[in-house]
Tab-separated table of C-alpha atoms in Angstrom:
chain	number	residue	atom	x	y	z
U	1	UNK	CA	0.000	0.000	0.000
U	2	UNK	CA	1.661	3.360	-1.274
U	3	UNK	CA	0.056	5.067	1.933
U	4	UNK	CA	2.700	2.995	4.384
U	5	UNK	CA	5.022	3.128	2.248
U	6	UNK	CA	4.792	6.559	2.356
U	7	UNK	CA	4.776	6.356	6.213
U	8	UNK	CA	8.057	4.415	6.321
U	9	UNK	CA	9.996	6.958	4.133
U	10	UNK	CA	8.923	9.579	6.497
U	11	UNK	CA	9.725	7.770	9.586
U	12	UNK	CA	13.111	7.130	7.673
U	13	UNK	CA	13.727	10.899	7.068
U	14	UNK	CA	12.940	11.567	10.844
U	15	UNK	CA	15.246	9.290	12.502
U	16	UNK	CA	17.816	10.407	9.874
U	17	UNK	CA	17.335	13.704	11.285
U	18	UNK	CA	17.252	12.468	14.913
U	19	UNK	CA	21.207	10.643	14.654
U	20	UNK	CA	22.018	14.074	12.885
U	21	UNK	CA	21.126	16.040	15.642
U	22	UNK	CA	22.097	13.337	18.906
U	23	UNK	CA	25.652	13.330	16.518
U	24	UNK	CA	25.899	17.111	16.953
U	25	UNK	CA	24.843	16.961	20.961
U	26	UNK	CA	27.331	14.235	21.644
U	27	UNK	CA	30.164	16.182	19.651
U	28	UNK	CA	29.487	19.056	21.144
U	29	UNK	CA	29.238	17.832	25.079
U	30	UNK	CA	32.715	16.008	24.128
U	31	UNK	CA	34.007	19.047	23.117
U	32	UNK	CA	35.165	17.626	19.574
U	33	UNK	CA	33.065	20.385	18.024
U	34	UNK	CA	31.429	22.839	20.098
U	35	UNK	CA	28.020	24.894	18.944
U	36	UNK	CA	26.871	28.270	20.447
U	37	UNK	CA	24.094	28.923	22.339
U	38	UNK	CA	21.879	29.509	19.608
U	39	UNK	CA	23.623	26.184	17.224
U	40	UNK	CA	23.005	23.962	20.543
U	41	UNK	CA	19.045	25.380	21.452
U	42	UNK	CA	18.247	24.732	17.745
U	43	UNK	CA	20.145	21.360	17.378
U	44	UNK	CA	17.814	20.503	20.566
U	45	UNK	CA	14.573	21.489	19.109
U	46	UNK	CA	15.451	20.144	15.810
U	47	UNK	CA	15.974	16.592	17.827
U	48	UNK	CA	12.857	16.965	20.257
U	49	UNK	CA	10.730	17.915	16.932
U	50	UNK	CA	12.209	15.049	14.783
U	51	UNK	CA	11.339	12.598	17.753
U	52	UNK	CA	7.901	14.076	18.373
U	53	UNK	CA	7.339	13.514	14.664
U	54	UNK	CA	8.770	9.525	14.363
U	55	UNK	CA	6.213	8.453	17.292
U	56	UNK	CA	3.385	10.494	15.293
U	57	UNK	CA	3.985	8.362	12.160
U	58	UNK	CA	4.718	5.096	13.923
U	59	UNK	CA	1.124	5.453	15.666
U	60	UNK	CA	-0.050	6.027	12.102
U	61	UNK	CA	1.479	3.330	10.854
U	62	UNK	CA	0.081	1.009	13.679
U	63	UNK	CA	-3.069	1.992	12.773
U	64	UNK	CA	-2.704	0.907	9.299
U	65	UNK	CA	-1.375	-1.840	9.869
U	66	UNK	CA	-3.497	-3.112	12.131
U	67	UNK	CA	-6.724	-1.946	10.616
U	68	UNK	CA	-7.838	-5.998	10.248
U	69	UNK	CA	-7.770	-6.226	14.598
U	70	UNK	CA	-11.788	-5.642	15.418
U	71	UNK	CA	-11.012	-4.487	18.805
U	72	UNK	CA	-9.435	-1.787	16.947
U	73	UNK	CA	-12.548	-1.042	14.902
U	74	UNK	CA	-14.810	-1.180	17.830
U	75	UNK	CA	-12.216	1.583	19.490
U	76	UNK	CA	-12.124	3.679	16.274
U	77	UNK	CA	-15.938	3.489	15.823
U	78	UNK	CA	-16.352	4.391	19.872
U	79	UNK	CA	-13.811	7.551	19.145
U	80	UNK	CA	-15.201	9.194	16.175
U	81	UNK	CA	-17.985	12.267	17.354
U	82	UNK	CA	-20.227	13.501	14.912
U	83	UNK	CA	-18.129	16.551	14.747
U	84	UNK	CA	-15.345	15.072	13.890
U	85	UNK	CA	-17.490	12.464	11.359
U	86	UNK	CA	-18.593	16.111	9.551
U	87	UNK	CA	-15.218	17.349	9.355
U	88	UNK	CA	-13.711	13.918	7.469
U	89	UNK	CA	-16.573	13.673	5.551
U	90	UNK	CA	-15.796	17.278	3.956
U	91	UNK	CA	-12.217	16.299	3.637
U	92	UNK	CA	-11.631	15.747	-0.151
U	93	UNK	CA	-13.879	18.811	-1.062
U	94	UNK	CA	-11.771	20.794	1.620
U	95	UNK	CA	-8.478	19.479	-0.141
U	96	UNK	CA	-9.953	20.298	-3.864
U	97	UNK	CA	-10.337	23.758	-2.656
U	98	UNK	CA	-7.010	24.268	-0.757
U	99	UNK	CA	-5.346	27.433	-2.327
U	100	UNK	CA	-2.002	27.065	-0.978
U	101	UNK	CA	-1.350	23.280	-2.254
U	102	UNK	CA	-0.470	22.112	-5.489
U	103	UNK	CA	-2.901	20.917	-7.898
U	104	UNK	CA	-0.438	17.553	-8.128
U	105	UNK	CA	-0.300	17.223	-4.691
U	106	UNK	CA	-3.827	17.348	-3.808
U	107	UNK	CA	-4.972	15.196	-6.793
U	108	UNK	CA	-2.373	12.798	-4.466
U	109	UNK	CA	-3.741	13.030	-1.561
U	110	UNK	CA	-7.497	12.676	-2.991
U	111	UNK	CA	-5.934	9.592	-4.202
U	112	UNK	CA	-4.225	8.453	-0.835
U	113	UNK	CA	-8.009	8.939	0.701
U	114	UNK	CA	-9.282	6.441	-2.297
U	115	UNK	CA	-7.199	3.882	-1.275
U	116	UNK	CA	-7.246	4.156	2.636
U	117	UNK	CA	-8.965	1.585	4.347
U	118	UNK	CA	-12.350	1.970	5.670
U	119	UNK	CA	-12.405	3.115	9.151
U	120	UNK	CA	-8.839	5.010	8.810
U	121	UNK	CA	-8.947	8.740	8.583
U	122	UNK	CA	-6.419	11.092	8.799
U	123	UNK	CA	-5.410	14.762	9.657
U	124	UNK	CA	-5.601	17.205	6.179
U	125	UNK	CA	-1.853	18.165	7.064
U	126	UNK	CA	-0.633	14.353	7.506
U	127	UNK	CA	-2.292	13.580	4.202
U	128	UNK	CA	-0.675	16.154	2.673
U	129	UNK	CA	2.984	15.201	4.161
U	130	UNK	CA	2.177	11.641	2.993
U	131	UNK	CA	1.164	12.865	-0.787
U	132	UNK	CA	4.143	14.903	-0.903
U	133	UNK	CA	6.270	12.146	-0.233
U	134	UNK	CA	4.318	9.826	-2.420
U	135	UNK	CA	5.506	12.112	-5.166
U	136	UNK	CA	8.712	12.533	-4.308
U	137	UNK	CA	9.254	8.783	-4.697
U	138	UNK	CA	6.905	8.270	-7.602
U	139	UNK	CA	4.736	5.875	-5.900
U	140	UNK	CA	1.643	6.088	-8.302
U	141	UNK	CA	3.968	5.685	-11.215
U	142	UNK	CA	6.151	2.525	-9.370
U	143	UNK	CA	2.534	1.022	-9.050
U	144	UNK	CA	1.286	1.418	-12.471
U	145	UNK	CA	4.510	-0.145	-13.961
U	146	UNK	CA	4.677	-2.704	-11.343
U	147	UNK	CA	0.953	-3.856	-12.537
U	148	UNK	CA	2.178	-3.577	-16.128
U	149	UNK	CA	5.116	-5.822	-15.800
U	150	UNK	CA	2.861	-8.434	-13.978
U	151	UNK	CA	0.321	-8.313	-17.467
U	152	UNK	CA	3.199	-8.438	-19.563
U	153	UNK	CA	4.944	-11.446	-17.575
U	154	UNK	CA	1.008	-13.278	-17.452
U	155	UNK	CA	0.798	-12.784	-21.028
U	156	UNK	CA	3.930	-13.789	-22.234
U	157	UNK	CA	3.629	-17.071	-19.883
U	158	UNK	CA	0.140	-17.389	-21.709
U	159	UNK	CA	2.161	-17.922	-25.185
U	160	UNK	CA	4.965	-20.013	-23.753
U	161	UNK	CA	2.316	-22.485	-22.236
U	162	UNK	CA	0.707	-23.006	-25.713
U	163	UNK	CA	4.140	-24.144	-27.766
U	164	UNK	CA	3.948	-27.696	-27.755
U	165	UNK	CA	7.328	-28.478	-28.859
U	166	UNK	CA	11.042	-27.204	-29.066
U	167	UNK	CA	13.097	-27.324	-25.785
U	168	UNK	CA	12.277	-24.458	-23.975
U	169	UNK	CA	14.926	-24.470	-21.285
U	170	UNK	CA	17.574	-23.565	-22.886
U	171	UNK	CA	15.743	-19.979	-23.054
U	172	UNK	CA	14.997	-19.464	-19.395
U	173	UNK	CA	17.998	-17.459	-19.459
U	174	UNK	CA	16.458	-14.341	-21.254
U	175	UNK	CA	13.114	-15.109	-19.527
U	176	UNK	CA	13.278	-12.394	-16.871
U	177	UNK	CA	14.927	-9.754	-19.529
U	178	UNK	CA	12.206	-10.122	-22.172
U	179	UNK	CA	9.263	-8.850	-20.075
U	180	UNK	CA	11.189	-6.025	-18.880
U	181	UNK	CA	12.780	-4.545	-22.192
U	182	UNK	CA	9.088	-4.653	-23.183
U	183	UNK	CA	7.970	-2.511	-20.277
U	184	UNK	CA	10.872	-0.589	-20.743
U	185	UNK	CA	9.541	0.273	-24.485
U	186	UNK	CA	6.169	0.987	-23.294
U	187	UNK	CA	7.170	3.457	-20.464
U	188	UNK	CA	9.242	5.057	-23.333
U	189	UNK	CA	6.490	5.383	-25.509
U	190	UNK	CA	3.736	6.722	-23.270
U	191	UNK	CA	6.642	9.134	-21.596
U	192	UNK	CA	6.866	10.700	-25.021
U	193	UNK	CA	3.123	10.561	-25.148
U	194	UNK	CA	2.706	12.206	-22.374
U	195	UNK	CA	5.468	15.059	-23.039
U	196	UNK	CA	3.709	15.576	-26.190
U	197	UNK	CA	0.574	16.508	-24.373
U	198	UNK	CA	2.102	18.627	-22.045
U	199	UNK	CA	3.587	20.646	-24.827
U	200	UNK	CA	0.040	20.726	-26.719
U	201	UNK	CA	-1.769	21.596	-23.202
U	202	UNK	CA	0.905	24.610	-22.660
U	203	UNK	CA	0.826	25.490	-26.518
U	204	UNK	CA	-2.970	25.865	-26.371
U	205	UNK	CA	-3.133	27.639	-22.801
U	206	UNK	CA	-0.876	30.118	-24.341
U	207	UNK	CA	-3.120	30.881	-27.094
U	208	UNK	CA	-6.257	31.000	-24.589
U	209	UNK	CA	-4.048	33.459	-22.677
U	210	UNK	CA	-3.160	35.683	-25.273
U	211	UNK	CA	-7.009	35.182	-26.739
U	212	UNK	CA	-7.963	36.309	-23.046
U	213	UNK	CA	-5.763	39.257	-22.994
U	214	UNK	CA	-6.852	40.407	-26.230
U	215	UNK	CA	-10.307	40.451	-25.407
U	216	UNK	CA	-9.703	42.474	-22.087
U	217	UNK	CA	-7.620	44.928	-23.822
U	218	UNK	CA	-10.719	45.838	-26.783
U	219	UNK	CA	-13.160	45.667	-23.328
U	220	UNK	CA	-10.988	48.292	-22.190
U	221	UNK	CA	-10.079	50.372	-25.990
U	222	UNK	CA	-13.968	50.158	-25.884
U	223	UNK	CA	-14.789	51.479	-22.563
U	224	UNK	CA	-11.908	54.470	-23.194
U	225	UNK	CA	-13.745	55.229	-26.515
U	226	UNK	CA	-17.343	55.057	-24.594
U	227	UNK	CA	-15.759	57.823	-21.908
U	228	UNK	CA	-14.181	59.723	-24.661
U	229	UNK	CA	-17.433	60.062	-26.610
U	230	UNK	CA	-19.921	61.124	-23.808
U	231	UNK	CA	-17.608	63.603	-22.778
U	232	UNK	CA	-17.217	64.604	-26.662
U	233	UNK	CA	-21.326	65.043	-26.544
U	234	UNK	CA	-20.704	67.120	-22.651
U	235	UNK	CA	-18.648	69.267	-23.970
U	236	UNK	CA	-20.558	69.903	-27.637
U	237	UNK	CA	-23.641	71.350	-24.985
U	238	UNK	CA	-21.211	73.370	-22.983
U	239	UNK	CA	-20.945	76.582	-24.812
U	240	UNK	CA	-18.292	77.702	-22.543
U	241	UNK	CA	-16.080	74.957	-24.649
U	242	UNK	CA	-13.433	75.943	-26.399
U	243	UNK	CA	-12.303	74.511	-30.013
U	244	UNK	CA	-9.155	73.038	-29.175
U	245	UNK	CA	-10.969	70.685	-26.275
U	246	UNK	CA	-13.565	69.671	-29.139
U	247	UNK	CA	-10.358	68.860	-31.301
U	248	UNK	CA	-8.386	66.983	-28.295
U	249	UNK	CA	-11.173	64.569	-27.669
U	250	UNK	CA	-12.001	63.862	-31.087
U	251	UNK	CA	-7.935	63.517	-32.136
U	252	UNK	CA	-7.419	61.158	-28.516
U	253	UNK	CA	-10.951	58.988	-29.908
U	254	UNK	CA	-9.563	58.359	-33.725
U	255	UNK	CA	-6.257	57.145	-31.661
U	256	UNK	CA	-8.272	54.904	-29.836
U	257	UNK	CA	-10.246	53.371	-32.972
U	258	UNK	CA	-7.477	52.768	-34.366
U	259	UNK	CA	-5.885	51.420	-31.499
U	260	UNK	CA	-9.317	49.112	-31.108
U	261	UNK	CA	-9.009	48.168	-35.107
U	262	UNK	CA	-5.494	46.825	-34.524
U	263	UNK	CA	-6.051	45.189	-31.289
U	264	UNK	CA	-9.346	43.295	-33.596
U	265	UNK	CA	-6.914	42.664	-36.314
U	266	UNK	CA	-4.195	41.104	-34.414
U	267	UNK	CA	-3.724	37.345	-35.210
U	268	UNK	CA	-3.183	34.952	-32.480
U	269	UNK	CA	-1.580	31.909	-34.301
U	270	UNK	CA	-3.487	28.488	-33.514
U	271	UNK	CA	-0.705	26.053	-32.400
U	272	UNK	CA	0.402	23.168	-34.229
U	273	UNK	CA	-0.648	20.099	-32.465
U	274	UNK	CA	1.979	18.041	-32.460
U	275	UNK	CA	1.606	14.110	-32.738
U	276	UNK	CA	3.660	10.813	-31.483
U	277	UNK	CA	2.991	8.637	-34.889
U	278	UNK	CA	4.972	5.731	-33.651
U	279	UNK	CA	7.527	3.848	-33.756
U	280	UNK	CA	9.239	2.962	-37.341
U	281	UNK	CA	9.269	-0.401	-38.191
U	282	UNK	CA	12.337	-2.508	-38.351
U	283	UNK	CA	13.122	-5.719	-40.463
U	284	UNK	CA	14.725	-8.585	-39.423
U	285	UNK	CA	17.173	-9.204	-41.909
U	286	UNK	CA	19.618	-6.292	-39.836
U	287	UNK	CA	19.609	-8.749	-37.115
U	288	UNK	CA	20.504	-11.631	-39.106
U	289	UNK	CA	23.190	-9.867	-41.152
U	290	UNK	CA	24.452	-7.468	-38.204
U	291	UNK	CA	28.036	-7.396	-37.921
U	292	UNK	CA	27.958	-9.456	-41.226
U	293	UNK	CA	27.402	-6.461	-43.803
U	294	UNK	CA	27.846	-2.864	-42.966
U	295	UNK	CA	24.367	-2.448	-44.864
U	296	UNK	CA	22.779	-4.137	-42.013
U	297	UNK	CA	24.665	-2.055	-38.918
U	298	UNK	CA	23.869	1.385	-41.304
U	299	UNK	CA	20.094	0.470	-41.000
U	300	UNK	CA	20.004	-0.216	-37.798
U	301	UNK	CA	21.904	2.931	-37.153
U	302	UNK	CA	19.069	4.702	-39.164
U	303	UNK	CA	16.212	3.219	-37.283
U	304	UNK	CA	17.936	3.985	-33.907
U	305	UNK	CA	18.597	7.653	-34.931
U	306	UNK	CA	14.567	8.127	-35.942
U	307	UNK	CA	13.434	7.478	-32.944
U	308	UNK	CA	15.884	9.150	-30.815
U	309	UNK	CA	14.946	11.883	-32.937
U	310	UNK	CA	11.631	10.884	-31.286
U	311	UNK	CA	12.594	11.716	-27.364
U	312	UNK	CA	12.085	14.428	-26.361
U	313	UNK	CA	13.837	14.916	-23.041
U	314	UNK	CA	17.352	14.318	-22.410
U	315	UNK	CA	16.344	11.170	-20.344
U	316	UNK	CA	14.382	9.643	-22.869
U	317	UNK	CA	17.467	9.887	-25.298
U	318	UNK	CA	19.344	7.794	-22.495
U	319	UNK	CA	16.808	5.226	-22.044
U	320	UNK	CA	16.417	4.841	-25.409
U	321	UNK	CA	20.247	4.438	-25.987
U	322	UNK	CA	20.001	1.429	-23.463
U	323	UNK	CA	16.656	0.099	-24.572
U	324	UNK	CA	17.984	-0.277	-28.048
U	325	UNK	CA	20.894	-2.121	-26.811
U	326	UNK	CA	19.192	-4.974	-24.711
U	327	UNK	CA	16.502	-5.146	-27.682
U	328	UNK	CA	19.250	-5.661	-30.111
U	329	UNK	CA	20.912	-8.372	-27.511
U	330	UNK	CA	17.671	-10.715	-27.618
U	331	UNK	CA	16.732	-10.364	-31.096
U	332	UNK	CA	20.370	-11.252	-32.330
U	333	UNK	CA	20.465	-14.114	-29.737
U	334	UNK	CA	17.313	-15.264	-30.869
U	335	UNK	CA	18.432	-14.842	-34.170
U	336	UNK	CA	21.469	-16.363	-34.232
U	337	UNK	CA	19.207	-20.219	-32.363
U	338	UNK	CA	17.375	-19.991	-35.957
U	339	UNK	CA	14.371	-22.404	-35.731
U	340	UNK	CA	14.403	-23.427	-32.198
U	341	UNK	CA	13.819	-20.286	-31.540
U	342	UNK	CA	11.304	-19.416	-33.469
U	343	UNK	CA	8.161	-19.485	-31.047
U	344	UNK	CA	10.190	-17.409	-28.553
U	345	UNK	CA	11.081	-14.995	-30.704
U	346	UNK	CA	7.584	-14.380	-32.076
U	347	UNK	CA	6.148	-14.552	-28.310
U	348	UNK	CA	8.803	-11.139	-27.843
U	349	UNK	CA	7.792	-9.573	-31.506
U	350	UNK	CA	4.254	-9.962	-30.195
U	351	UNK	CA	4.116	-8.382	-26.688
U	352	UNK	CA	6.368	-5.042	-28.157
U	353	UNK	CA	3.553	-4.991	-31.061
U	354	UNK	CA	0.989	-5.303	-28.032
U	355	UNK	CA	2.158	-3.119	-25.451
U	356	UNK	CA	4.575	-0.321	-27.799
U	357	UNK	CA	3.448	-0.599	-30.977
U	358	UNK	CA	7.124	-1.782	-31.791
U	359	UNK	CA	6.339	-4.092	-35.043
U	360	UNK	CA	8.349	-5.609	-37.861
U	361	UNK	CA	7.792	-4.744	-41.712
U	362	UNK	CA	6.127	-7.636	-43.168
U	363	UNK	CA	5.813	-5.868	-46.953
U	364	UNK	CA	7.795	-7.218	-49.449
U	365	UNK	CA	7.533	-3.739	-51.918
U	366	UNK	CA	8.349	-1.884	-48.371
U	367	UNK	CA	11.646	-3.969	-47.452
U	368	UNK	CA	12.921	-3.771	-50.918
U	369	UNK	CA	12.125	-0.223	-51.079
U	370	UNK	CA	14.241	0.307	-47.809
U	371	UNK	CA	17.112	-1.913	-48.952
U	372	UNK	CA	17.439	0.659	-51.880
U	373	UNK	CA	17.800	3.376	-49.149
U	374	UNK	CA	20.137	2.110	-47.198
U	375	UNK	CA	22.376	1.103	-50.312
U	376	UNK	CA	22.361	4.590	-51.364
U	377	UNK	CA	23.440	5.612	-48.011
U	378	UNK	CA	26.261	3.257	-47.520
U	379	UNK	CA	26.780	4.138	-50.875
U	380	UNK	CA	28.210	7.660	-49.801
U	381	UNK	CA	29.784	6.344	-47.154
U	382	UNK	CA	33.571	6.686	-46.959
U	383	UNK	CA	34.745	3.438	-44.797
U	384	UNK	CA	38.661	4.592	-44.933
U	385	UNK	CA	38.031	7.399	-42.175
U	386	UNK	CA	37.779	6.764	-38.822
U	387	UNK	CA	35.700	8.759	-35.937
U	388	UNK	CA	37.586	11.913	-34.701
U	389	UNK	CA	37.908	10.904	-30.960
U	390	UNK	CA	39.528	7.696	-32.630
U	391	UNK	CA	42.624	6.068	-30.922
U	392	UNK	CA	43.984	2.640	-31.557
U	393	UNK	CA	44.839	2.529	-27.222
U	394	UNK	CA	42.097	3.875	-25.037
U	395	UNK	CA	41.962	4.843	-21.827
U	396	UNK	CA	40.696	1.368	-20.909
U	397	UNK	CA	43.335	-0.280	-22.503
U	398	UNK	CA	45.774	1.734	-20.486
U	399	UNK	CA	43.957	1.566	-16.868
U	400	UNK	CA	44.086	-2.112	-17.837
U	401	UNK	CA	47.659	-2.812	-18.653
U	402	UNK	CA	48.491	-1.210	-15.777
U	403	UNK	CA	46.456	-2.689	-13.131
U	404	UNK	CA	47.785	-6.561	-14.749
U	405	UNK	CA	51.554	-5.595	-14.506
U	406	UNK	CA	51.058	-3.769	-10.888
U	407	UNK	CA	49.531	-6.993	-9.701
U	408	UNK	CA	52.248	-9.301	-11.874
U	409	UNK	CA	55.016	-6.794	-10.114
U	410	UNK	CA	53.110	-7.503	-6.413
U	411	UNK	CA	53.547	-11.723	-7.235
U	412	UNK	CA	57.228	-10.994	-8.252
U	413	UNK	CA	57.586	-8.849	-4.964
U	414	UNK	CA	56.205	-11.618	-3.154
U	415	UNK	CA	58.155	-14.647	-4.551
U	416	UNK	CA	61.528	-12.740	-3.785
């Protein structure tokens, strides 16, 4: 349950804080560091708060964990007044409308109160310490994945189960690794998703800012031009008016429809939605001929760089970078078992096709059409030049070398 989990971190943080500030006393009465009068009052409130705090959370724990003892429901039912049944009752509409909170944080704690158990209730300030540190760890997320992963593993134990023949075993090996690069591909895709929406949500707030600010700014042209006018049609009954006042007004209210004409005019650019449109598809003929024919590692190279093109964020880019690897590790070793392998390697194909939308060409025109492509490229590629960090010893090779003849010198040492 994210809710104790919760508890546990903050129990953590506490008595992290609590051997922080007994370290400082204890240094300080032993004289190997001593704190003024202000350092030592504060490192003592600091440790009376911190321990105040622990035996809060502890008791909140307890109750938690013992929600399933009845004596404990017969207690909590025996406690609760009808005062304080009103004022937990009004709890998630008093959250919704907390000003000084988050929107993310009180959509947490609104979902903390979901999954409580029935008969727990807690303080509006302890929910919110517990939903703040529910994000901070990513608890909702860790969940979602975690019931993901458990799909992906029942699934993929669904089309083992049905191959009647080959000799599975010698596959358990990758077992563990295929149901995770699969998650791993999926989290990848619906994190660019997601950015993608956030950038279309922003884009299009922007516009219904600027549409918003438009629209106050001809209210107010309008209202100007309103003032000017009646005092234009004041001033005409006056006789006591001069001229020039007549000409003012009338010059300041052809500034301001102009002013209002340009403000009307002004375009406010609708944004381009942007849109994730998948993955590329890859063929499997760059497995079977990687490291065999450069044509092979080029289009792989190409399909990698599309969708790192793809990720947005710096992190996707990384996880991509290591996604592609293990991906490339089981289709090549399922590759290189040929027909024993077969069923396996269709059962992966079919849960990235399922759950990332990661799928193989099967078009014949479409293959041979890419082929052509990545001739041309290779084509233009000049195979005599090497990479400009390039250097036949690297710093490997040196650390290395090193560490084998420091540790051949310590045996030599040794015998003599």
């Amino acid at each position: 349950m994210e809710s104790i989990i919760a508890l546990e971190e903050l129990i953590k943080d506490n008595e992290t804080k609590i051997a922080l500030q007994e370290k400082q006393i204890k240094n300080h009465e032993t004289g190997v560091y001593r704190l003024s009068r202000m350092g030592l009052a504060s490192a003592e409130n600091s440790l009376e708060l911190a321990t105040q705090l622990v035996e809060k959370y502890k008791k909140m724990l307890e109750q938690l964990q013992s929600i399933e003892g009845e004596a404990l429901r017969e207690k909590e039912q025996l406690v609760i007044l009808a005062e304080r049944k009103k004022y937990f009752d009004a709890q998630p509409s008093r959250i919704k409308l907390n000003k000084e909170e988050s929107s993310d944080k009180k959509l947490e704690v609104l979902r903390i109160l979901d999954e409580l158990p029935e008969g727990i209730q807690f303080e509006d300030k302890e929910l919110l310490e517990m939903a703040e540190k529910s994000l901070e760890l990513n608890l909702s997320d860790l969940e979602e994945f975690h019931s993901k992963l458990e799909d992906i593993k029942s699934e993929f134990k669904a089309i083992k189960d049905q191959i009647e023949d080959e000799n599975l075993q010698e596959f358990q090996t990758i077992d563990f690794l295929i149901p995770l690069v699969v998650l791993h591909f999926y989290v990848l895709k619906s994190n660019i998703q997601d950015h993608i929406k956030k950038i279309n949500d922003k884009a299009l707030q922007k516009q219904k800012d600027l549409e918003e600010e438009k629209n106050l700014q001809i209210k107010k042209i309008q209202e100007s031009f309103k003032e000017q006018e009646e005092l234009l049609q004041a001033k005409q009954t006056d006789k006591s008016t001069k001229k020039q006042e007549l000409l003012d007004i009338q010059s300041t209210m052809k500034t301001l429809s102009n002013k209002l004409l340009k403000t009307k005019n002004t375009k406010i650019e609708k944004p381009i939605e942007k849109k994730f449109s998948g993955f590329p598809k890859y063929e499997d003929w760059w497995i079977r001929e990687l490291w065999s024919s450069h044509q092979a590692y080029f289009a792989l190279f190409r399909w990698k760089k599309i969708i790192n093109k793809l990720c947005i964020t710096t992190e996707q880019k990384k996880a991509w970078s290591i996604i592609f690897d293990r991906w490339v590790f089981i289709k090549k070793l399922l590759n290189d078992k040929g027909k024993l392998a077969y069923h396996y390697h269709f059962a992966f194909d079919s849960l990235l096709s399922t759950y990332a939308e990661v799928e193989e060409e099967l078009e014949v025109k479409n293959i041979e059409s890419m082929e052509t492509i990545i001739n041309k490229i290779t084509a233009r590629e000049d195979f005599t030049k090497n990479v400009s960090f390039h250097k036949v010893i690297t710093s490997y090779l040196k650390f290395k070398t090193e560490k084998i003849n420091k540790s051949s010198k310590q045996k030599e040492d040794v015998l003599f």
